Amino acid sequence: MINYNRSNFNDDLLVELYKALVKPRIIEEKMLNLLRQGKISKWFSGIGQEAIAVGATMALDEDEYIMPLHRNLGVFTTRNMPFLKLFNQWQGNETGYSKGRERSFHFGSNEHHIVGMISHLGPQLTIANGIALAHQLRKEKKVALAFTGEGGTSEGDFHEALNVASVWDLPVIFLIENNGYGLSTPSAEQFRCKQLADRAKGYGMEGVTIDGNNILLVYQTLKGIRDYCIANQRPYLVECMTFRMRGHEEASGTKYVPKELMDEWSQKDPVTSYENYLLANNLISEELKLQVRIAIKKEIEEGLQIAFSEPVIIPDTNTEYADLYVPYIVPVIHSSDQKLEKRLVDAIADGMKQAMEKHSNLILMGQDIAEYGGVFKITEGLVEKFGKDRVRNTPLCESAILGVALGLSVKGFKSMVEMQFADFVTCGFNQIINNLAKIYYRWGQNADVVVRMPTGAGVGAGPFHSQSNEAWFFHTPGLKVVYPATPYDAKGLLLAAFEDPNPVMFFEHKALYRGVTGLVPDDYYTIEIGKANLIRQGEEVSIITYGAGVHWALELLDEQKSIAADLLDLRTLLPFDKDGIEATVKKTGKVIILHEDCLTGGIGGEIAAFISENFFSHLDAPVIRCASLDTPVPFALPLEKNFLPKNRFRQQLETLMAY
Ligand SMILES: Cc1ncc(C[n+]2csc(CCOP(=O)(O)OP(=O)(O)O)c2C)c(N)n1
């Protein structure tokens, strides 16, 4: 039995809550019918849990963002998404929210202030942190709300998100729907604390456990929590106890769930319980109950009729590619002649400062980047100039901070996330690969984020401070990958990366930071992303490279003046400059690709394939790749030297030229 306490709610509100609660139930009942008839393919049911999604959504203002999950149809319906459009989404029709590119609830809509999930459970939690941070920075009195299942609380992202929210005093609500099972795994095999809300204490925040099937309690509690979060600028953890009455998804069944549990919870059905309460207290009539159902069913039937007659989506490859990046051409701003000789590290620091001056909505985040200035001192002085709101030390949690960056982007901010070393990006991999890279293609929200990564070997730093990992990102559609080799390019490309509203992975070679110098304009300028630079010109051979490879090649060419080589510095790896490559291949007919990354799966393989597929008839020799050994990066300097391709380059080049 559920005990309802109407508190000081007026009659209209009680009825409004009822209408909102019934809607997802009726839609779901229809979906289950269609599933049985084979008219839809898959369904994740939230039957029995509707009071949570509906009560929580009703408790928030309409323009407050929610990050819902697969059982939260009630969020979508309470935000008044038209059934027709929802159904088009579920059917993969072009007229859905994601042009047929995403599954049922894996989409967002800024119109409705919803950022939908990706399949991976956990990363949605910290997007709420980013949105809450944006609210806080703009002094908006709003919260953000993120859902998780109790199973999802075992993910590291749960811990990271709550920790960041607490440390940064963010007005964000984390809502756990504890429905007893994560797929087939019962809570006892998932965690050992008595209640998950008890974990709040460990993060230094408030937490509460409530009956999630009681719509009035959910609504009232969430409203109170919302006000608390805004007034105190603090996060809150709320655990709503409920039960998953159907299978994980419809096909998987509920055989593993004891019957007594089902019986017990079916007595506490949130919809019929509330309906009976309202009927018993004359707050609704049988007639109104009927009317509400008829109206919802009418909307459903009308929607279905149109949606089922929608044409099957016709793929257009051009559109698919066009929707990979926000269409944006960075205006190329030329520099004045005022130039100073600078190290690469100083050029990047210069770019950082000017980007902060130009973009008042740019937020910098990273470990030790504020007062300490970052381990490479690139952000030194920025916190003093731009303040702690915009130059933020972060806890050790790459994943959460990348998610914050995405949340900031949803609210129109730009951000930079500094990886202390490129190697540590592995701990934020999911956010980059699955959230930042794909979100624009999935539903049109861009990720205006620059991830700066000190990369590369040559300084005896061992396997976890030396890796070249650009190929991981090169393989991920939706990202841009930039890798400058000179101080001039580093500043101009960094400023272009900040202008660009797409996610940019920006590689900075540690050995070049203080190892190379060059003339760098004092003022603001940009260099086109996606354009290679022909540094040297010669007729005999083409050296295609980037990063440290540029300097290895220059060293050799300076030593061996007789070699007439084109030296093409790619500068941007994704998208790479196909025209620049074509021109040099056609000119020399002999190509060597030099890179610091390992040979197998390195970018050289893709460039070589591109050349041989397209310009085979222009080649006088096979395309050669000169790269590091296919091993981790060893620590001892002689081993590292042997690992790197520099010492093999001369010989491989000579072999090619002799071909
Ligand atoms: C990172 C990740 N691992 C595994 C899965 C596969 N998976 C999908 S739902 C689910 C169970 C989730 O349980 P819970 O968080 O309690 O949510 P519920 O489905 O019960 O609402 C699993 C294991 C996933 N989606 N994401």
PDB file of N, CA, C and O and ligand atoms in Angstrom, residues 44 49 69-71 117-123 148-153 155 177 179-183 190 244 248 430, ligand 1:
ATOM      1  N   PHE A  44      12.147  -1.194 -24.045  1.00  0.00           N
ATOM      2  CA  PHE A  44      12.608  -1.203 -22.647  1.00  0.00           C
ATOM      3  C   PHE A  44      11.478  -0.613 -21.812  1.00  0.00           C
ATOM      4  O   PHE A  44      11.110   0.543 -22.005  1.00  0.00           O
ATOM      5  N   GLN A  49       7.483   2.106 -12.770  1.00  0.00           N
ATOM      6  CA  GLN A  49       8.456   3.097 -12.293  1.00  0.00           C
ATOM      7  C   GLN A  49       8.075   4.523 -12.700  1.00  0.00           C
ATOM      8  O   GLN A  49       8.855   5.457 -12.512  1.00  0.00           O
ATOM      9  N   LEU A  69      17.126   8.085 -18.722  1.00  0.00           N
ATOM     10  CA  LEU A  69      17.622   6.790 -19.212  1.00  0.00           C
ATOM     11  C   LEU A  69      16.523   6.019 -19.946  1.00  0.00           C
ATOM     12  O   LEU A  69      15.459   6.562 -20.256  1.00  0.00           O
ATOM     13  N   HIS A  70      16.792   4.745 -20.130  1.00  0.00           N
ATOM     14  CA  HIS A  70      15.940   3.934 -20.993  1.00  0.00           C
ATOM     15  C   HIS A  70      14.566   3.617 -20.407  1.00  0.00           C
ATOM     16  O   HIS A  70      13.706   3.125 -21.121  1.00  0.00           O
ATOM     17  N   ARG A  71      14.379   3.828 -19.100  1.00  0.00           N
ATOM     18  CA  ARG A  71      13.044   3.542 -18.543  1.00  0.00           C
ATOM     19  C   ARG A  71      12.289   4.816 -18.192  1.00  0.00           C
ATOM     20  O   ARG A  71      11.387   4.810 -17.371  1.00  0.00           O
ATOM     21  N   MET A 117      20.499   9.636 -23.172  1.00  0.00           N
ATOM     22  CA  MET A 117      21.619   8.763 -22.842  1.00  0.00           C
ATOM     23  C   MET A 117      22.350   8.263 -24.090  1.00  0.00           C
ATOM     24  O   MET A 117      21.811   8.320 -25.198  1.00  0.00           O
ATOM     25  N   ILE A 118      23.576   7.768 -23.880  1.00  0.00           N
ATOM     26  CA  ILE A 118      24.159   6.843 -24.839  1.00  0.00           C
ATOM     27  C   ILE A 118      23.980   5.465 -24.199  1.00  0.00           C
ATOM     28  O   ILE A 118      23.585   5.363 -23.045  1.00  0.00           O
ATOM     29  N   SER A 119      24.275   4.405 -24.935  1.00  0.00           N
ATOM     30  CA  SER A 119      24.069   3.075 -24.355  1.00  0.00           C
ATOM     31  C   SER A 119      24.874   2.885 -23.078  1.00  0.00           C
ATOM     32  O   SER A 119      24.412   2.276 -22.123  1.00  0.00           O
ATOM     33  N   HIS A 120      26.083   3.413 -23.079  1.00  0.00           N
ATOM     34  CA  HIS A 120      26.960   3.242 -21.922  1.00  0.00           C
ATOM     35  C   HIS A 120      26.347   3.917 -20.698  1.00  0.00           C
ATOM     36  O   HIS A 120      26.025   5.105 -20.738  1.00  0.00           O
ATOM     37  N   LEU A 121      26.241   3.167 -19.629  1.00  0.00           N
ATOM     38  CA  LEU A 121      25.638   3.723 -18.419  1.00  0.00           C
ATOM     39  C   LEU A 121      26.699   4.438 -17.595  1.00  0.00           C
ATOM     40  O   LEU A 121      27.797   3.913 -17.409  1.00  0.00           O
ATOM     41  N   GLY A 122      26.397   5.602 -17.123  1.00  0.00           N
ATOM     42  CA  GLY A 122      27.337   6.349 -16.279  1.00  0.00           C
ATOM     43  C   GLY A 122      27.689   7.719 -16.808  1.00  0.00           C
ATOM     44  O   GLY A 122      27.587   8.699 -16.074  1.00  0.00           O
ATOM     45  N   PRO A 123      28.118   7.827 -18.073  1.00  0.00           N
ATOM     46  CA  PRO A 123      28.634   9.131 -18.521  1.00  0.00           C
ATOM     47  C   PRO A 123      27.594  10.246 -18.543  1.00  0.00           C
ATOM     48  O   PRO A 123      27.957  11.422 -18.535  1.00  0.00           O
ATOM     49  N   THR A 148      20.096   7.640 -12.829  1.00  0.00           N
ATOM     50  CA  THR A 148      20.872   6.407 -13.000  1.00  0.00           C
ATOM     51  C   THR A 148      20.075   5.252 -12.391  1.00  0.00           C
ATOM     52  O   THR A 148      19.261   5.474 -11.482  1.00  0.00           O
ATOM     53  N   GLY A 149      20.297   4.055 -12.911  1.00  0.00           N
ATOM     54  CA  GLY A 149      19.756   2.877 -12.247  1.00  0.00           C
ATOM     55  C   GLY A 149      20.687   2.492 -11.108  1.00  0.00           C
ATOM     56  O   GLY A 149      21.815   2.992 -11.024  1.00  0.00           O
ATOM     57  N   GLU A 150      20.234   1.593 -10.235  1.00  0.00           N
ATOM     58  CA  GLU A 150      21.131   1.183  -9.147  1.00  0.00           C
ATOM     59  C   GLU A 150      22.312   0.400  -9.713  1.00  0.00           C
ATOM     60  O   GLU A 150      23.425   0.480  -9.175  1.00  0.00           O
ATOM     61  N   GLY A 151      22.108  -0.310 -10.809  1.00  0.00           N
ATOM     62  CA  GLY A 151      23.228  -1.026 -11.432  1.00  0.00           C
ATOM     63  C   GLY A 151      24.288  -0.049 -11.911  1.00  0.00           C
ATOM     64  O   GLY A 151      25.489  -0.266 -11.716  1.00  0.00           O
ATOM     65  N   GLY A 152      23.849   1.032 -12.497  1.00  0.00           N
ATOM     66  CA  GLY A 152      24.768   2.047 -13.032  1.00  0.00           C
ATOM     67  C   GLY A 152      25.619   2.708 -11.964  1.00  0.00           C
ATOM     68  O   GLY A 152      26.674   3.270 -12.262  1.00  0.00           O
ATOM     69  N   THR A 153      25.205   2.601 -10.702  1.00  0.00           N
ATOM     70  CA  THR A 153      26.013   3.237  -9.648  1.00  0.00           C
ATOM     71  C   THR A 153      27.322   2.487  -9.406  1.00  0.00           C
ATOM     72  O   THR A 153      28.192   2.975  -8.694  1.00  0.00           O
ATOM     73  N   GLU A 155      29.371   1.870 -11.772  1.00  0.00           N
ATOM     74  CA  GLU A 155      30.332   2.416 -12.737  1.00  0.00           C
ATOM     75  C   GLU A 155      31.161   3.520 -12.080  1.00  0.00           C
ATOM     76  O   GLU A 155      30.654   4.286 -11.251  1.00  0.00           O
ATOM     77  N   GLU A 177      17.270   5.336  -9.578  1.00  0.00           N
ATOM     78  CA  GLU A 177      16.050   4.526  -9.595  1.00  0.00           C
ATOM     79  C   GLU A 177      16.461   3.131  -9.177  1.00  0.00           C
ATOM     80  O   GLU A 177      17.044   2.390  -9.981  1.00  0.00           O
ATOM     81  N   ASN A 179      15.558  -0.234  -8.796  1.00  0.00           N
ATOM     82  CA  ASN A 179      14.467  -1.152  -9.150  1.00  0.00           C
ATOM     83  C   ASN A 179      14.849  -2.617  -8.936  1.00  0.00           C
ATOM     84  O   ASN A 179      14.259  -3.513  -9.519  1.00  0.00           O
ATOM     85  N   GLY A 180      15.859  -2.844  -8.127  1.00  0.00           N
ATOM     86  CA  GLY A 180      16.154  -4.209  -7.677  1.00  0.00           C
ATOM     87  C   GLY A 180      17.055  -5.034  -8.570  1.00  0.00           C
ATOM     88  O   GLY A 180      17.789  -5.885  -8.079  1.00  0.00           O
ATOM     89  N   TYR A 181      17.027  -4.788  -9.852  1.00  0.00           N
ATOM     90  CA  TYR A 181      17.818  -5.613 -10.774  1.00  0.00           C
ATOM     91  C   TYR A 181      18.534  -4.759 -11.807  1.00  0.00           C
ATOM     92  O   TYR A 181      17.967  -3.802 -12.340  1.00  0.00           O
ATOM     93  N   GLY A 182      19.772  -5.142 -12.100  1.00  0.00           N
ATOM     94  CA  GLY A 182      20.494  -4.603 -13.241  1.00  0.00           C
ATOM     95  C   GLY A 182      20.557  -5.738 -14.239  1.00  0.00           C
ATOM     96  O   GLY A 182      21.305  -6.689 -14.032  1.00  0.00           O
ATOM     97  N   LEU A 183      19.745  -5.672 -15.280  1.00  0.00           N
ATOM     98  CA  LEU A 183      19.495  -6.794 -16.173  1.00  0.00           C
ATOM     99  C   LEU A 183      19.069  -7.989 -15.319  1.00  0.00           C
ATOM    100  O   LEU A 183      17.997  -7.957 -14.742  1.00  0.00           O
ATOM    101  N   GLN A 190      25.476  -6.402  -6.561  1.00  0.00           N
ATOM    102  CA  GLN A 190      25.897  -5.143  -7.182  1.00  0.00           C
ATOM    103  C   GLN A 190      26.598  -4.225  -6.185  1.00  0.00           C
ATOM    104  O   GLN A 190      27.543  -3.541  -6.535  1.00  0.00           O
ATOM    105  N   ARG A 244      11.358  -3.249 -11.038  1.00  0.00           N
ATOM    106  CA  ARG A 244      11.219  -3.414 -12.490  1.00  0.00           C
ATOM    107  C   ARG A 244      10.228  -4.539 -12.726  1.00  0.00           C
ATOM    108  O   ARG A 244      10.546  -5.706 -12.498  1.00  0.00           O
ATOM    109  N   HIS A 248      14.313  -6.884 -18.544  1.00  0.00           N
ATOM    110  CA  HIS A 248      15.257  -5.798 -18.840  1.00  0.00           C
ATOM    111  C   HIS A 248      14.841  -5.120 -20.137  1.00  0.00           C
ATOM    112  O   HIS A 248      14.696  -3.918 -20.227  1.00  0.00           O
ATOM    113  N   ASN A 430      35.805   6.914 -23.009  1.00  0.00           N
ATOM    114  CA  ASN A 430      34.387   6.741 -23.317  1.00  0.00           C
ATOM    115  C   ASN A 430      33.719   8.068 -23.647  1.00  0.00           C
ATOM    116  O   ASN A 430      32.959   8.181 -24.611  1.00  0.00           O
TER     117      ASN A 430
HETATM  118  C1  LIG B   1      28.827   0.624 -19.400  1.00  0.00           C
HETATM  119  C2  LIG B   1      27.744  -0.365 -19.684  1.00  0.00           C
HETATM  120  N1  LIG B   1      27.923  -1.670 -19.386  1.00  0.00           N
HETATM  121  C3  LIG B   1      26.952  -2.577 -19.664  1.00  0.00           C
HETATM  122  C4  LIG B   1      25.772  -2.190 -20.233  1.00  0.00           C
HETATM  123  C5  LIG B   1      24.688  -3.220 -20.574  1.00  0.00           C
HETATM  124  N2  LIG B   1      23.484  -2.962 -19.745  1.00  0.00           N
HETATM  125  C6  LIG B   1      22.451  -2.261 -20.214  1.00  0.00           C
HETATM  126  S1  LIG B   1      21.294  -1.981 -19.069  1.00  0.00           S
HETATM  127  C7  LIG B   1      22.121  -2.877 -17.913  1.00  0.00           C
HETATM  128  C8  LIG B   1      21.582  -3.013 -16.529  1.00  0.00           C
HETATM  129  C9  LIG B   1      21.384  -1.666 -15.926  1.00  0.00           C
HETATM  130  O1  LIG B   1      20.872  -1.756 -14.643  1.00  0.00           O
HETATM  131  P1  LIG B   1      20.427  -0.478 -13.861  1.00  0.00           P
HETATM  132  O2  LIG B   1      21.460   0.574 -13.919  1.00  0.00           O
HETATM  133  O3  LIG B   1      19.990  -0.893 -12.503  1.00  0.00           O
HETATM  134  O4  LIG B   1      19.186   0.091 -14.698  1.00  0.00           O
HETATM  135  P2  LIG B   1      17.818  -0.642 -15.048  1.00  0.00           P
HETATM  136  O5  LIG B   1      17.998  -1.285 -16.374  1.00  0.00           O
HETATM  137  O6  LIG B   1      17.522  -1.601 -13.962  1.00  0.00           O
HETATM  138  O7  LIG B   1      16.816   0.444 -15.116  1.00  0.00           O
HETATM  139  C10 LIG B   1      23.301  -3.370 -18.453  1.00  0.00           C
HETATM  140  C11 LIG B   1      24.264  -4.224 -17.724  1.00  0.00           C
HETATM  141  C12 LIG B   1      25.641  -0.830 -20.539  1.00  0.00           C
HETATM  142  N3  LIG B   1      24.557  -0.359 -21.124  1.00  0.00           N
HETATM  143  N4  LIG B   1      26.609   0.059 -20.240  1.00  0.00           N
END
